[in-house]
Short mmCIF file of C-alpha atoms and ligand atoms in Angstrom, two decimals:
data_model
loop_
_atom_site.label_atom_id
_atom_site.label_comp_id
_atom_site.label_asym_id
_atom_site.label_seq_id
_atom_site.Cartn_x
_atom_site.Cartn_y
_atom_site.Cartn_z
CA MET A 1 -49.01 53.10 -25.91
CA LEU A 2 -47.14 52.95 -29.41
CA THR A 3 -45.05 49.67 -29.38
CA ARG A 4 -46.00 46.42 -26.84
CA ALA A 5 -45.59 43.54 -25.93
CA LEU A 6 -49.08 41.61 -25.87
CA VAL A 7 -48.46 38.50 -23.65
CA ASP A 8 -50.72 35.72 -23.28
CA PRO A 9 -50.84 34.32 -20.12
CA GLU A 10 -53.04 31.22 -21.68
CA ALA A 11 -50.70 30.56 -24.01
CA ILE A 12 -47.68 30.25 -20.87
CA GLU A 13 -50.39 27.83 -18.80
CA ARG A 14 -50.95 25.58 -21.47
CA ASN A 15 -46.94 25.44 -22.19
CA THR A 16 -46.94 24.60 -18.70
CA ALA A 17 -49.36 21.31 -18.91
CA LEU A 18 -47.68 20.35 -21.90
CA LEU A 19 -44.47 19.90 -20.72
CA LEU A 20 -46.24 18.57 -17.56
CA ARG A 21 -47.66 16.15 -19.68
CA ALA A 22 -45.03 15.24 -21.74
CA ALA A 23 -42.43 15.04 -19.03
CA GLY A 24 -43.73 11.84 -17.91
CA GLY A 25 -44.23 12.27 -14.09
CA ALA A 26 -41.56 14.81 -13.34
CA ALA A 27 -42.09 17.75 -11.64
CA LEU A 28 -41.88 21.24 -13.17
CA MET A 29 -39.93 24.54 -12.62
CA ALA A 30 -40.79 27.62 -14.54
CA VAL A 31 -38.03 29.58 -14.92
CA VAL A 32 -39.39 33.06 -14.80
CA LYS A 33 -35.27 34.57 -14.65
CA ALA A 34 -34.38 37.58 -16.88
CA ASN A 35 -38.10 39.19 -16.30
CA GLY A 36 -39.50 35.55 -17.42
CA PHE A 37 -37.63 35.84 -20.52
CA GLY A 38 -39.25 39.46 -21.09
CA HIS A 39 -42.65 38.53 -20.74
CA GLY A 40 -43.08 39.74 -16.95
CA ALA A 41 -42.08 37.76 -14.54
CA VAL A 42 -44.73 37.79 -11.77
CA GLU A 43 -47.23 36.97 -14.67
CA VAL A 44 -45.55 34.30 -15.88
CA ALA A 45 -45.36 32.79 -12.44
CA ARG A 46 -49.12 32.91 -11.93
CA ALA A 47 -49.68 31.39 -15.28
CA ALA A 48 -47.57 28.63 -14.92
CA VAL A 49 -48.88 27.93 -11.36
CA ALA A 50 -52.34 27.72 -12.51
CA GLY A 51 -50.87 25.45 -15.35
CA GLY A 52 -49.28 23.19 -12.72
CA ALA A 53 -45.93 24.16 -12.21
CA SER A 54 -44.66 23.54 -8.80
CA TRP A 55 -40.84 25.39 -8.48
CA LEU A 56 -39.88 28.62 -10.18
CA GLY A 57 -36.43 29.61 -11.07
CA VAL A 58 -34.76 32.90 -10.74
CA THR A 59 -30.96 33.76 -10.94
CA SER A 60 -31.06 36.72 -8.41
CA ALA A 61 -31.88 37.68 -5.14
CA ALA A 62 -34.31 40.74 -6.77
CA GLU A 63 -35.79 38.41 -8.75
CA ALA A 64 -37.09 35.95 -5.81
CA ARG A 65 -38.19 38.98 -4.08
CA GLU A 66 -39.83 40.44 -6.94
CA LEU A 67 -42.08 37.00 -6.79
CA ARG A 68 -42.31 37.32 -2.87
CA ALA A 69 -44.12 40.67 -2.85
CA ALA A 70 -46.58 40.22 -5.24
CA GLY A 71 -48.07 37.24 -2.95
CA ILE A 72 -46.09 34.25 -5.05
CA ARG A 73 -46.20 31.10 -2.48
CA ALA A 74 -44.42 28.45 -4.64
CA PRO A 75 -41.50 27.24 -3.59
CA ILE A 76 -38.33 29.16 -5.80
CA LEU A 77 -34.94 28.02 -6.65
CA MET A 78 -32.46 31.20 -6.87
CA TRP A 79 -28.96 30.02 -8.35
CA LEU A 80 -26.48 33.11 -9.08
CA TRP A 81 -25.16 34.62 -6.40
CA ALA A 82 -21.47 36.18 -4.64
CA PRO A 83 -20.01 34.40 -1.40
CA ASP A 84 -19.12 37.63 -0.23
CA ASP A 85 -22.63 38.87 -0.55
CA VAL A 86 -25.00 36.33 1.08
CA PRO A 87 -28.77 36.45 0.25
CA ASP A 88 -30.72 36.65 2.70
CA LEU A 89 -34.32 35.41 2.02
CA ALA A 90 -36.10 33.35 4.17
CA ASP A 91 -38.55 31.17 2.08
CA VAL A 92 -36.14 30.75 -0.94
CA ASP A 93 -33.82 28.20 -2.27
CA VAL A 94 -30.26 28.51 -3.41
CA SER A 95 -28.19 26.62 -5.43
CA VAL A 96 -24.65 26.28 -3.95
CA SER A 97 -21.05 25.36 -6.23
CA SER A 98 -18.48 25.61 -3.18
CA ALA A 99 -17.89 24.95 -0.10
CA GLU A 100 -16.97 28.66 0.30
CA ALA A 101 -20.43 29.09 -0.67
CA LEU A 102 -21.96 26.80 1.79
CA GLU A 103 -20.09 28.03 4.99
CA ALA A 104 -20.70 31.39 3.72
CA LEU A 105 -24.32 30.11 4.25
CA ALA A 106 -24.22 28.97 7.83
CA ARG A 107 -23.12 32.02 8.93
CA ILE A 108 -26.57 33.36 8.55
CA GLY A 109 -27.72 32.06 11.68
CA ARG A 110 -31.18 29.95 10.42
CA PRO A 111 -31.39 27.29 8.36
CA VAL A 112 -30.72 27.72 4.26
CA SER A 113 -32.75 24.95 2.16
CA VAL A 114 -29.41 24.38 -0.48
CA HIS A 115 -29.92 22.74 -3.70
CA LEU A 116 -26.12 21.58 -4.56
CA LYS A 117 -24.66 22.22 -8.06
CA ALA A 118 -22.85 19.49 -9.91
CA ASP A 119 -20.82 20.53 -12.73
CA THR A 120 -21.27 17.62 -15.24
CA GLY A 121 -19.46 19.28 -18.13
CA LEU A 122 -21.29 22.73 -18.55
CA SER A 123 -17.75 24.63 -17.29
CA ARG A 124 -20.13 27.00 -15.93
CA GLY A 125 -21.77 27.23 -12.55
CA GLY A 126 -21.11 23.66 -10.27
CA ALA A 127 -18.77 21.94 -8.40
CA THR A 128 -16.07 19.94 -10.59
CA ALA A 129 -16.18 15.81 -9.84
CA ALA A 130 -12.65 16.95 -7.66
CA GLU A 131 -14.66 18.93 -5.51
CA TRP A 132 -18.14 17.66 -5.26
CA PRO A 133 -16.57 15.03 -2.19
CA HIS A 134 -15.25 17.91 -0.58
CA LEU A 135 -18.50 20.05 -1.30
CA LEU A 136 -20.73 16.77 0.07
CA THR A 137 -18.47 16.21 3.32
CA VAL A 138 -19.02 20.15 4.40
CA ALA A 139 -22.84 20.11 3.14
CA ALA A 140 -23.37 16.74 5.54
CA LYS A 141 -21.82 18.38 8.34
CA LEU A 142 -23.72 21.63 8.31
CA GLN A 143 -26.54 20.21 7.93
CA ALA A 144 -26.14 17.84 10.78
CA ALA A 145 -24.87 20.89 12.74
CA GLY A 146 -29.02 22.33 11.31
CA PHE A 147 -27.36 24.80 9.63
CA ILE A 148 -28.20 24.04 6.08
CA THR A 149 -30.77 21.63 4.37
CA VAL A 150 -29.82 19.64 1.26
CA ARG A 151 -33.18 19.73 -0.66
CA GLY A 152 -31.61 18.96 -3.86
CA ILE A 153 -29.10 18.10 -6.11
CA TRP A 154 -28.99 19.42 -9.78
CA SER A 155 -26.98 20.13 -12.87
CA HIS A 156 -27.70 21.81 -16.06
CA LEU A 157 -27.01 20.68 -19.45
CA ALA A 158 -24.44 21.70 -22.23
CA ASN A 159 -26.14 20.94 -25.62
CA ALA A 160 -29.29 19.27 -24.57
CA GLU A 161 -31.07 19.98 -28.12
CA ASN A 162 -29.08 17.79 -29.81
CA PRO A 163 -29.10 13.92 -28.47
CA ASP A 164 -26.80 12.57 -30.81
CA ASP A 165 -23.67 14.81 -29.06
CA PRO A 166 -21.73 12.46 -26.83
CA ALA A 167 -20.90 15.16 -24.60
CA LEU A 168 -24.68 14.40 -23.48
CA HIS A 169 -24.05 11.13 -22.47
CA ARG A 170 -21.16 11.72 -20.81
CA GLN A 171 -22.88 14.56 -18.71
CA LEU A 172 -25.60 12.21 -17.62
CA ILE A 173 -22.62 9.45 -16.45
CA ALA A 174 -21.27 12.22 -14.09
CA PHE A 175 -24.68 13.16 -13.01
CA GLY A 176 -25.19 9.75 -11.78
CA HIS A 177 -21.56 9.66 -10.00
CA ALA A 178 -22.66 13.01 -8.70
CA ARG A 179 -26.10 11.32 -7.19
CA ALA A 180 -24.52 8.43 -6.14
CA GLU A 181 -21.67 10.41 -3.73
CA ALA A 182 -24.22 12.24 -2.37
CA ALA A 183 -26.52 9.40 -1.03
CA ALA A 184 -22.89 7.91 0.16
CA ALA A 185 -22.32 11.15 2.19
CA GLY A 186 -25.79 10.56 3.88
CA ILE A 187 -28.10 13.21 1.31
CA VAL A 188 -31.07 11.70 1.78
CA ASP A 189 -34.16 11.94 -0.39
CA PRO A 190 -32.87 14.76 -2.33
CA LEU A 191 -34.87 16.61 -5.65
CA ILE A 192 -33.00 15.54 -8.09
CA HIS A 193 -33.46 17.79 -11.63
CA LEU A 194 -31.04 18.41 -14.75
CA ALA A 195 -33.48 18.93 -17.64
CA ASN A 196 -34.01 21.86 -19.69
CA SER A 197 -36.58 22.93 -22.20
CA ALA A 198 -35.39 20.44 -24.79
CA ALA A 199 -34.38 17.91 -22.50
CA ALA A 200 -37.84 17.48 -20.84
CA LEU A 201 -39.15 17.36 -24.21
CA HIS A 202 -37.45 14.70 -25.93
CA LEU A 203 -34.54 13.28 -23.48
CA PRO A 204 -36.35 11.13 -21.00
CA PRO A 205 -32.93 9.81 -18.85
CA ALA A 206 -32.60 13.70 -18.23
CA ARG A 207 -35.79 14.27 -16.80
CA PHE A 208 -35.88 12.65 -12.99
CA ASP A 209 -37.90 14.13 -10.41
CA LEU A 210 -38.32 18.27 -11.63
CA VAL A 211 -37.53 19.68 -15.50
CA ARG A 212 -36.23 23.06 -15.45
CA ALA A 213 -38.42 24.88 -18.06
CA GLY A 214 -37.70 28.02 -19.52
CA ILE A 215 -38.38 28.85 -23.48
CA ALA A 216 -40.60 26.38 -24.05
CA LEU A 217 -43.06 27.64 -21.23
CA TYR A 218 -42.87 31.03 -23.80
CA GLY A 219 -43.95 28.70 -26.49
CA VAL A 220 -40.67 28.86 -28.55
CA GLU A 221 -39.81 24.93 -30.33
CA PRO A 222 -36.25 24.11 -28.60
CA VAL A 223 -35.41 21.27 -30.21
CA PRO A 224 -34.48 22.02 -34.17
CA GLY A 225 -36.64 20.23 -36.55
CA ARG A 226 -39.61 18.58 -34.02
CA VAL A 227 -42.63 20.42 -33.21
CA PHE A 228 -44.31 19.67 -30.06
CA GLY A 229 -47.12 22.04 -30.25
CA LEU A 230 -46.19 24.86 -27.90
CA ARG A 231 -47.84 28.11 -28.67
CA PRO A 232 -45.55 31.60 -28.44
CA ALA A 233 -46.63 33.63 -25.60
CA MET A 234 -45.96 37.02 -27.14
CA THR A 235 -46.67 39.13 -29.74
CA LEU A 236 -45.47 42.32 -30.60
CA GLU A 237 -46.82 45.40 -32.33
CA SER A 238 -46.76 48.89 -32.97
CA THR A 239 -48.55 51.81 -34.52
CA VAL A 240 -47.71 53.17 -38.19
CA ILE A 241 -47.00 56.85 -36.92
CA LEU A 242 -46.27 58.48 -40.79
CA THR A 243 -46.61 57.46 -44.42
CA LYS A 244 -45.32 59.15 -47.46
CA ARG A 245 -45.03 58.56 -50.94
CA VAL A 246 -41.28 58.79 -52.33
CA GLY A 247 -39.90 58.18 -56.28
CA PRO A 248 -37.41 55.89 -57.49
CA GLY A 249 -33.92 56.76 -56.11
CA THR A 250 -35.07 58.22 -52.65
CA GLY A 251 -32.30 56.93 -49.90
CA VAL A 252 -33.82 55.51 -46.89
CA SER A 253 -32.92 55.69 -43.20
CA TYR A 254 -29.36 56.75 -41.78
CA GLY A 255 -26.34 56.16 -44.76
CA HIS A 256 -28.60 55.29 -47.46
CA ASP A 257 -28.06 51.56 -47.33
CA HIS A 258 -31.61 51.35 -48.80
CA VAL A 259 -32.28 53.49 -51.54
CA ALA A 260 -36.02 52.96 -53.29
CA ASP A 261 -35.79 51.11 -56.46
CA ARG A 262 -39.22 52.36 -57.53
CA GLU A 263 -42.39 54.62 -56.74
CA THR A 264 -43.52 53.64 -53.23
CA THR A 265 -45.08 54.26 -49.34
CA LEU A 266 -42.86 54.44 -46.99
CA ALA A 267 -44.12 53.60 -43.18
CA LEU A 268 -42.70 54.90 -39.82
CA VAL A 269 -42.79 52.22 -37.07
CA PRO A 270 -41.83 53.74 -33.98
CA ALA A 271 -39.61 50.54 -32.47
CA GLY A 272 -35.77 51.03 -33.07
CA TYR A 273 -32.52 48.71 -31.49
CA ALA A 274 -33.61 50.15 -28.19
CA ASP A 275 -37.03 48.42 -27.71
CA GLY A 276 -34.81 45.42 -28.67
CA VAL A 277 -35.32 45.55 -32.56
CA PRO A 278 -31.53 44.17 -33.20
CA ARG A 279 -29.46 46.30 -36.43
CA ARG A 280 -28.46 43.59 -37.33
CA VAL A 281 -31.62 42.73 -39.19
CA ALA A 282 -31.15 45.17 -41.53
CA GLY A 283 -32.29 44.07 -45.10
CA ARG A 284 -34.06 40.62 -43.89
CA ALA A 285 -36.29 41.77 -41.13
CA GLU A 286 -40.30 41.65 -42.41
CA VAL A 287 -43.35 42.76 -40.67
CA LEU A 288 -46.96 42.56 -40.86
CA ILE A 289 -49.28 45.12 -42.13
CA HIS A 290 -52.23 45.39 -43.50
CA GLY A 291 -51.98 41.42 -43.53
CA ARG A 292 -48.99 41.58 -45.52
CA ARG A 293 -45.77 40.76 -44.79
CA ARG A 294 -43.42 43.98 -45.54
CA PRO A 295 -39.48 44.59 -44.98
CA ILE A 296 -37.95 46.47 -42.64
CA VAL A 297 -35.44 48.84 -45.15
CA GLY A 298 -32.66 50.66 -44.28
CA ARG A 299 -30.54 51.18 -40.81
CA ILE A 300 -32.69 50.52 -37.76
CA ALA A 301 -32.39 53.70 -35.65
CA MET A 302 -32.92 53.93 -32.21
CA ASP A 303 -36.94 54.99 -32.10
CA GLN A 304 -37.56 53.81 -35.64
CA VAL A 305 -37.68 51.66 -38.24
CA VAL A 306 -39.37 52.28 -41.97
CA VAL A 307 -41.11 50.20 -43.66
CA ASP A 308 -41.58 49.72 -47.26
CA ALA A 309 -45.41 49.01 -47.52
CA GLY A 310 -45.62 49.24 -51.38
CA ASP A 311 -49.05 50.24 -52.95
CA LEU A 312 -50.55 49.09 -49.71
CA PRO A 313 -53.53 51.67 -48.50
CA VAL A 314 -50.98 51.94 -44.95
CA ARG A 315 -52.04 55.12 -43.02
CA ALA A 316 -50.87 56.56 -39.91
CA GLY A 317 -52.60 54.02 -36.90
CA ASP A 318 -52.25 51.38 -38.63
CA ARG A 319 -51.31 48.21 -36.65
CA ALA A 320 -47.72 46.68 -37.79
CA VAL A 321 -46.98 43.28 -36.05
CA LEU A 322 -43.17 42.23 -35.73
CA PHE A 323 -43.75 38.93 -34.02
CA GLY A 324 -46.14 36.72 -32.66
CA PRO A 325 -48.14 33.27 -32.97
CA GLY A 326 -47.80 33.28 -36.67
CA ASP A 327 -51.73 32.93 -36.85
CA ALA A 328 -52.20 35.93 -39.37
CA GLY A 329 -48.80 35.34 -41.04
CA GLU A 330 -46.74 37.85 -38.83
CA PRO A 331 -43.04 36.56 -38.62
CA THR A 332 -42.22 34.23 -35.61
CA VAL A 333 -39.02 35.26 -32.57
CA ALA A 334 -37.92 32.20 -34.22
CA GLU A 335 -37.90 33.98 -37.43
CA TRP A 336 -36.46 37.32 -35.53
CA ALA A 337 -33.64 35.04 -33.94
CA ASP A 338 -32.73 33.98 -37.91
CA TRP A 339 -32.69 37.04 -38.98
CA ALA A 340 -30.37 38.60 -36.17
CA GLY A 341 -28.20 35.32 -36.13
CA THR A 342 -29.51 34.35 -32.69
CA ASN A 343 -31.69 32.57 -30.72
CA PRO A 344 -34.88 33.68 -29.53
CA HIS A 345 -34.12 33.51 -25.87
CA GLU A 346 -32.00 37.11 -26.78
CA ILE A 347 -34.96 38.41 -28.92
CA LEU A 348 -36.92 37.90 -26.31
CA THR A 349 -34.70 39.38 -23.02
CA GLY A 350 -33.38 41.97 -25.44
CA ILE A 351 -36.93 43.84 -25.52
CA GLY A 352 -36.33 47.27 -23.64
CA PRO A 353 -37.52 48.17 -20.09
CA ARG A 354 -40.01 50.89 -22.03
CA VAL A 355 -42.14 48.51 -24.10
CA PRO A 356 -45.07 47.95 -21.99
CA ARG A 357 -45.79 44.41 -21.52
CA CYS A 358 -49.95 44.30 -22.14
CA PRO A 359 -52.30 41.55 -20.56
CA ARG A 360 -53.95 39.89 -24.18
CA PRO A 361 -56.57 40.65 -25.25
CA GLY A 362 -57.12 44.44 -25.16
CA GLY A 363 -55.88 44.95 -22.19
CA ALA A 364 -55.12 48.72 -21.39
CA CYS A 365 -51.08 49.73 -21.09
C1 LIG B 401 -31.94 29.48 -18.25
C2 LIG B 401 -32.14 28.14 -17.81
C3 LIG B 401 -33.18 27.12 -17.40
C4 LIG B 401 -33.89 27.09 -18.56
O1 LIG B 401 -33.55 26.97 -20.30
P1 LIG B 401 -34.48 26.82 -21.47
O2 LIG B 401 -33.41 25.96 -22.27
O3 LIG B 401 -34.60 27.78 -21.86
O4 LIG B 401 -35.73 25.75 -20.93
C5 LIG B 401 -32.88 26.27 -17.08
N1 LIG B 401 -31.62 25.74 -15.87
C6 LIG B 401 -30.88 26.60 -15.77
C7 LIG B 401 -29.80 26.76 -14.75
C8 LIG B 401 -30.89 27.72 -16.30
O5 LIG B 401 -29.55 28.80 -16.40
#
C-alpha cells in the first residue's frame, strides 16, 4: 500500500501501563471509540488489555459489537444511544442520562447494567443537578424491580488540561454532591469515574475508582507543557511515486499558490485530504524524506501532495514519513495538529478509510 498507518501495539501496551502507574490505584478504561482514535479498535483494545486495562469505552452499539465479535471479553461501557432505538446488547454496560432512557431500557425485559451520568458542568451528556434526584428515584425503583443494575456513577470534565480553571473545581464539587445523593437514594457501591487522560495524569482528586483514557493511550501528551513519557503509537507514511526537476518560476498544484523560487526537485506523495491530510496545513506542513524534513508545497489535493525535496537525491519508491514518534526527526501528530489549528484527536480520527492500518514492524498490509 502506498500510504499506510503503522500501529505499534507495544506502545499502546506501555502507555496503558504508564497511565495505570500514574493513576495511583485507579483501574483504567481504554477509550477505543472512533475505531480506536483511528488506530483500529480491536488491535488497540487487545494491546490495552495486555497493558492492564480492565474496561473498554465506546460510543456506539456498533463499536461495542465489533469488539465482542472479535472475541474481546473485557467489560465495555457504551455511552451514545437514543431512547427510541434501545441498543439490545447483552454483556455491554450502557450510560444513562435521563429517566426516559432508563424506562426505555426497562422495556428490554432482561436486566441491563447501567452507569448513571451526571452533568457536572460540561452541558453535554448527563442529567443536570435539577434532574439528578428524579433519575436516582427511577433508577432505585427499576433496580429493586430487577430491570437494571446500577454499576457506575460518572461524569466528564470540561477542561481537565487546565488545573487552574475554577470550573474544574466546581465540577469536582458538583460530582461530590451527585455521589452523595446517589448513596442516599440507596445506590450501593457503584464504580465512580470522572477522569479523562489529562485528569488521570495530573489531577489526583478526579481519579476515583476508574480513569477513562483516550488520547494518552495513543501516545499524545495531554497536558500542555508537561511530558509524562508517553510514546506515539502511529506512524503515517507513504511512498514517493514520481519526482521531477523544475526551474524557478514553476507554479505548483491547483491555483499555483506556490511558485518555485529556484531550481528544485518536486516529489509526488499519494496522500491527500481524503486520507486525512488537512487542506489547512498548506504552507506549513513538512514530511521526512531521506532523513530530512521537507515542506509540502502548494494546495493539498484529494489524493496527493507535492513535496519540495530541494537537491536531495529523492527517487520514486522512497519513503516519506508524515508523522510518527519523532525518533528520526519526523514530525509528530501534535505538530500536525498545530499546523492545522486543531487537536491531535481530529488528525488521528480523520485518517481516511482507504489508509490501511498495519501492524508494526513490517506487517503485511
Ligand atoms: C473521548 C472520551 C474520553 C477520553 O478522553 P481523552 O481526553 O482522549 O482521554 C473519556 N471520557 C469520555 C466520556 C469521552 O467521550
